[in-house]
Amino acid sequence: QKEVEQDPGPLSVPEGAIVSLNCTYSNSAFQYFMWYRQYSRKGPELLMYTYSSGNKEDGRFTAQVDKSSKYISLFIRDSQPSDSATYLCAMIKLSNQAGTALIFGKGTTLSVSS
Amino acid sequence: NAGVTQTPKFQVLKTGQSMTLQCAQDMNHEYMSWYRQDPGMGLRLIHYSVGAGITDQGEVPNGYNVSRSTTEDFPLRLLSAAPSQTSVYFCASSYLRGPYEQYFGPGTRLTVT
């Protein structure tokens, strides 16, 4: 079983739709939970991060973490064509011996049509 | 700040050739890492470093070497290129404290024929 599972999609929605992107994980040692956005032929950029269970909102984006279920979500409200990208969840394991290791999901490709 | 820079942007190698992908950052980040990104496989960690002189293997280290002699630079060496190493390679860096935001370079597209 992979440590982080993410449905690769693709996901196609009309402009204005609410989008839900999800990841599950198996290792309870993960401490920081992140969402990266990657436009075509570019490097990923951090969109949001959370440290604990609960919700975090930033404009049209809401990140949700449920540690008891080992499940994280990213919601996009009023989706726009500019939101078309690949969204990758990522999680950090902190190790005293070797520093940190950031583990990515495979990414979900989102297309928002106008 | 230039952020994270990678060279070259594109490279074509023949099987068996060796080369070094360069990565540099000017943010004084302790942590640096190399990923490869393949269709359907996501980002996979090759090697990482938590400081000068300290490196460790990630998920897919075979066929690659790294060293970290300075805080700024973290080159990735392909010892004997194979077609299976055709991929897009990303270098990333971050501070070693929360939230550990990774800053990525623009990537190197490598083709091995």
Coordinates of C-alpha atoms in Angstrom, one line a residue:
Chain A
Q1 CA 0.0 0.0 0.0
K2 CA 1.3 3.4 -1.0
E3 CA 1.7 5.8 1.9
V4 CA -0.3 8.5 0.1
E5 CA -3.1 7.7 -2.3
Q6 CA -4.7 10.2 -4.7
D7 CA -7.1 9.7 -7.5
P8 CA -5.3 11.0 -10.7
G9 CA -8.6 11.9 -12.4
P10 CA -8.8 13.7 -14.8
L11 CA -11.6 15.8 -13.4
S12 CA -13.5 18.1 -15.7
V13 CA -16.0 20.7 -14.4
P14 CA -17.8 23.8 -15.7
E15 CA -16.9 27.2 -14.5
G16 CA -18.5 28.1 -11.2
A17 CA -18.6 24.5 -9.9
I18 CA -17.4 23.4 -6.5
V19 CA -14.5 21.0 -6.8
S20 CA -13.5 18.4 -4.2
L21 CA -10.0 16.8 -4.3
N22 CA -9.0 14.1 -1.9
C23 CA -6.1 12.1 -0.5
T24 CA -5.8 9.3 1.9
Y25 CA -2.7 8.2 3.8
S26 CA -1.6 5.3 5.9
N27 CA 1.1 6.6 8.1
S28 CA 0.0 8.3 11.3
A29 CA 3.5 9.9 11.6
F30 CA 2.6 12.5 9.0
Q31 CA 2.4 16.0 10.6
Y32 CA 2.1 18.7 8.0
F33 CA -0.4 18.4 5.2
M34 CA -0.1 20.4 2.0
W35 CA -1.6 21.1 -1.3
Y36 CA 0.5 22.0 -4.3
R37 CA -0.7 23.3 -7.6
Q38 CA 1.3 22.6 -10.8
Y39 CA 0.5 24.3 -14.1
S40 CA 1.6 22.5 -17.3
R41 CA 5.4 22.5 -17.8
K42 CA 6.0 24.3 -14.5
G43 CA 7.3 23.3 -11.1
P44 CA 4.7 22.8 -8.3
E45 CA 3.9 25.7 -6.0
L46 CA 2.5 25.5 -2.5
L47 CA -1.2 26.4 -2.4
M48 CA -2.1 25.7 1.3
Y49 CA -0.9 23.8 4.3
T50 CA -2.4 22.6 7.6
Y51 CA -0.9 21.2 10.7
S52 CA -3.8 19.8 12.6
S53 CA -7.2 18.3 12.0
G54 CA -9.9 20.8 10.9
N55 CA -10.5 23.3 8.2
K56 CA -8.4 26.1 6.8
E57 CA -9.8 28.7 4.4
D58 CA -8.0 31.0 1.9
G59 CA -10.3 32.8 -0.4
R60 CA -12.0 30.2 -2.7
F61 CA -9.9 27.4 -1.3
T62 CA -10.6 25.3 1.8
A63 CA -8.2 22.6 3.1
Q64 CA -9.6 20.0 5.4
V65 CA -7.7 17.4 7.5
D66 CA -9.3 14.4 9.3
K67 CA -6.4 12.7 11.1
S68 CA -8.7 10.1 12.7
S69 CA -9.7 8.9 9.2
K70 CA -6.3 9.7 7.6
Y71 CA -8.1 11.7 5.0
I72 CA -7.4 15.2 3.6
S73 CA -9.4 17.3 1.1
L74 CA -9.2 20.5 -0.9
F75 CA -12.3 22.3 -1.9
I76 CA -12.4 24.9 -4.6
R77 CA -15.5 27.2 -4.7
D78 CA -16.6 29.1 -7.8
S79 CA -14.0 27.3 -9.9
Q80 CA -12.4 29.3 -12.7
P81 CA -10.6 28.3 -15.9
S82 CA -7.4 29.6 -14.3
D83 CA -7.8 26.8 -11.7
S84 CA -7.0 24.3 -14.4
A85 CA -3.9 22.5 -13.2
T86 CA -2.7 19.4 -11.5
Y87 CA -3.2 19.4 -7.7
L88 CA -0.9 17.4 -5.6
C89 CA -1.4 16.5 -1.9
A90 CA 1.8 16.2 0.1
M91 CA 2.7 15.2 3.6
I92 CA 5.7 15.6 5.8
K93 CA 7.2 12.9 8.1
L94 CA 9.7 14.4 10.6
S95 CA 12.6 12.1 11.4
N96 CA 15.2 12.9 14.0
Q97 CA 17.9 10.9 12.2
A98 CA 17.6 12.0 8.7
G99 CA 15.6 15.2 8.6
T100 CA 12.4 15.4 6.8
A101 CA 10.8 13.5 4.0
L102 CA 8.0 15.0 1.9
I103 CA 5.8 12.4 0.3
F104 CA 3.5 13.4 -2.6
G105 CA 0.3 11.9 -4.0
K106 CA 0.2 11.3 -7.7
G107 CA -1.8 14.4 -8.4
T108 CA -5.3 15.1 -9.8
T109 CA -5.5 16.9 -13.1
L110 CA -8.4 19.4 -13.0
S111 CA -9.9 21.1 -16.1
V112 CA -12.4 24.0 -15.7
S113 CA -14.3 24.9 -18.8
S114 CA -15.8 28.3 -19.4
Chain B
N1 CA 16.2 36.4 -5.2
A2 CA 16.5 34.0 -8.0
G3 CA 14.9 31.2 -5.9
V4 CA 15.7 27.7 -7.1
T5 CA 17.5 27.5 -10.4
Q6 CA 18.1 24.4 -12.5
T7 CA 20.3 23.8 -15.6
P8 CA 20.0 22.6 -18.2
K9 CA 16.3 23.0 -19.1
F10 CA 16.4 20.2 -21.7
Q11 CA 18.9 17.4 -22.3
V12 CA 19.1 14.4 -24.6
L13 CA 21.6 11.7 -23.7
K14 CA 22.5 8.4 -25.3
T15 CA 22.3 5.2 -23.2
G16 CA 25.5 4.8 -21.1
Q17 CA 26.4 8.5 -21.0
S18 CA 26.8 10.3 -17.7
M19 CA 25.8 13.9 -16.8
T20 CA 25.2 16.2 -13.9
L21 CA 22.0 18.2 -13.4
Q22 CA 22.7 21.4 -11.6
C23 CA 20.6 22.9 -8.8
A24 CA 21.2 26.1 -6.8
Q25 CA 19.2 28.1 -4.3
D26 CA 19.8 31.5 -2.8
M27 CA 17.4 31.4 0.1
N28 CA 19.8 29.8 2.6
H29 CA 17.6 26.7 2.9
E30 CA 19.0 23.8 4.8
Y31 CA 16.9 21.2 3.0
M32 CA 17.3 20.3 -0.7
S33 CA 15.9 17.5 -2.7
W34 CA 15.6 16.0 -6.1
Y35 CA 12.4 14.5 -7.6
R36 CA 11.5 12.9 -10.8
Q37 CA 8.0 13.2 -12.3
D38 CA 6.7 10.6 -14.7
P39 CA 3.2 10.4 -16.2
G40 CA 0.9 8.5 -13.8
M41 CA 3.6 8.2 -11.2
G42 CA 3.5 11.6 -9.6
L43 CA 6.6 13.1 -7.9
R44 CA 9.0 10.6 -6.6
L45 CA 11.9 11.5 -4.2
I46 CA 15.3 10.5 -5.5
H47 CA 17.7 12.0 -2.9
Y48 CA 17.6 14.7 -0.3
S49 CA 20.0 16.6 2.0
V50 CA 19.5 18.4 5.3
G51 CA 22.7 20.3 5.1
A52 CA 26.2 20.5 3.6
G53 CA 27.8 17.1 3.8
I54 CA 24.6 15.3 4.7
T55 CA 22.6 13.4 2.1
D56 CA 20.1 10.5 2.2
Q57 CA 18.3 8.3 -0.3
G58 CA 14.6 8.7 -1.2
E59 CA 12.2 6.4 -2.9
V60 CA 14.1 5.9 -6.2
P61 CA 17.8 6.4 -5.7
N62 CA 19.3 3.8 -8.0
G63 CA 21.4 5.1 -10.8
Y64 CA 21.8 8.6 -9.2
N65 CA 24.4 10.1 -7.0
V66 CA 24.3 13.4 -5.1
S67 CA 26.7 15.4 -2.9
R68 CA 26.2 18.6 -1.0
S69 CA 29.4 20.6 -0.5
T70 CA 27.8 24.0 0.0
T71 CA 24.4 25.2 1.3
E72 CA 23.5 26.6 -2.1
D73 CA 24.2 23.7 -4.5
F74 CA 22.9 20.2 -4.8
P75 CA 23.9 18.5 -8.1
L76 CA 22.4 15.3 -9.3
R77 CA 24.7 12.9 -11.2
L78 CA 23.5 10.2 -13.6
L79 CA 26.2 7.6 -13.6
S80 CA 25.3 5.7 -16.8
A81 CA 22.1 6.9 -18.3
A82 CA 19.3 4.4 -19.2
P83 CA 16.1 5.0 -21.1
S84 CA 14.2 4.4 -17.8
Q85 CA 15.7 7.6 -16.6
T86 CA 13.8 9.6 -19.2
S87 CA 11.8 12.0 -17.0
V88 CA 11.3 15.5 -15.8
Y89 CA 13.6 16.3 -12.9
F90 CA 12.7 18.9 -10.2
C91 CA 15.0 20.2 -7.5
A92 CA 13.4 21.7 -4.4
S93 CA 14.5 23.4 -1.2
S94 CA 13.0 24.5 2.1
Y95 CA 13.8 25.5 5.6
L96 CA 14.0 22.8 8.2
R97 CA 11.1 24.1 10.2
G98 CA 7.4 24.3 9.8
P99 CA 5.6 24.5 7.4
Y100 CA 8.5 23.1 5.4
E101 CA 7.3 24.8 2.2
Q102 CA 9.2 23.4 -0.7
Y103 CA 10.2 25.8 -3.4
F104 CA 10.7 24.1 -6.7
G105 CA 12.9 24.9 -9.6
P106 CA 11.5 25.0 -13.2
G107 CA 12.6 21.4 -14.0
T108 CA 14.9 19.7 -16.4
R109 CA 13.4 17.5 -19.2
L110 CA 15.7 14.6 -19.8
T111 CA 15.4 12.1 -22.7
V112 CA 17.7 9.1 -22.8
T113 CA 17.8 7.3 -26.2

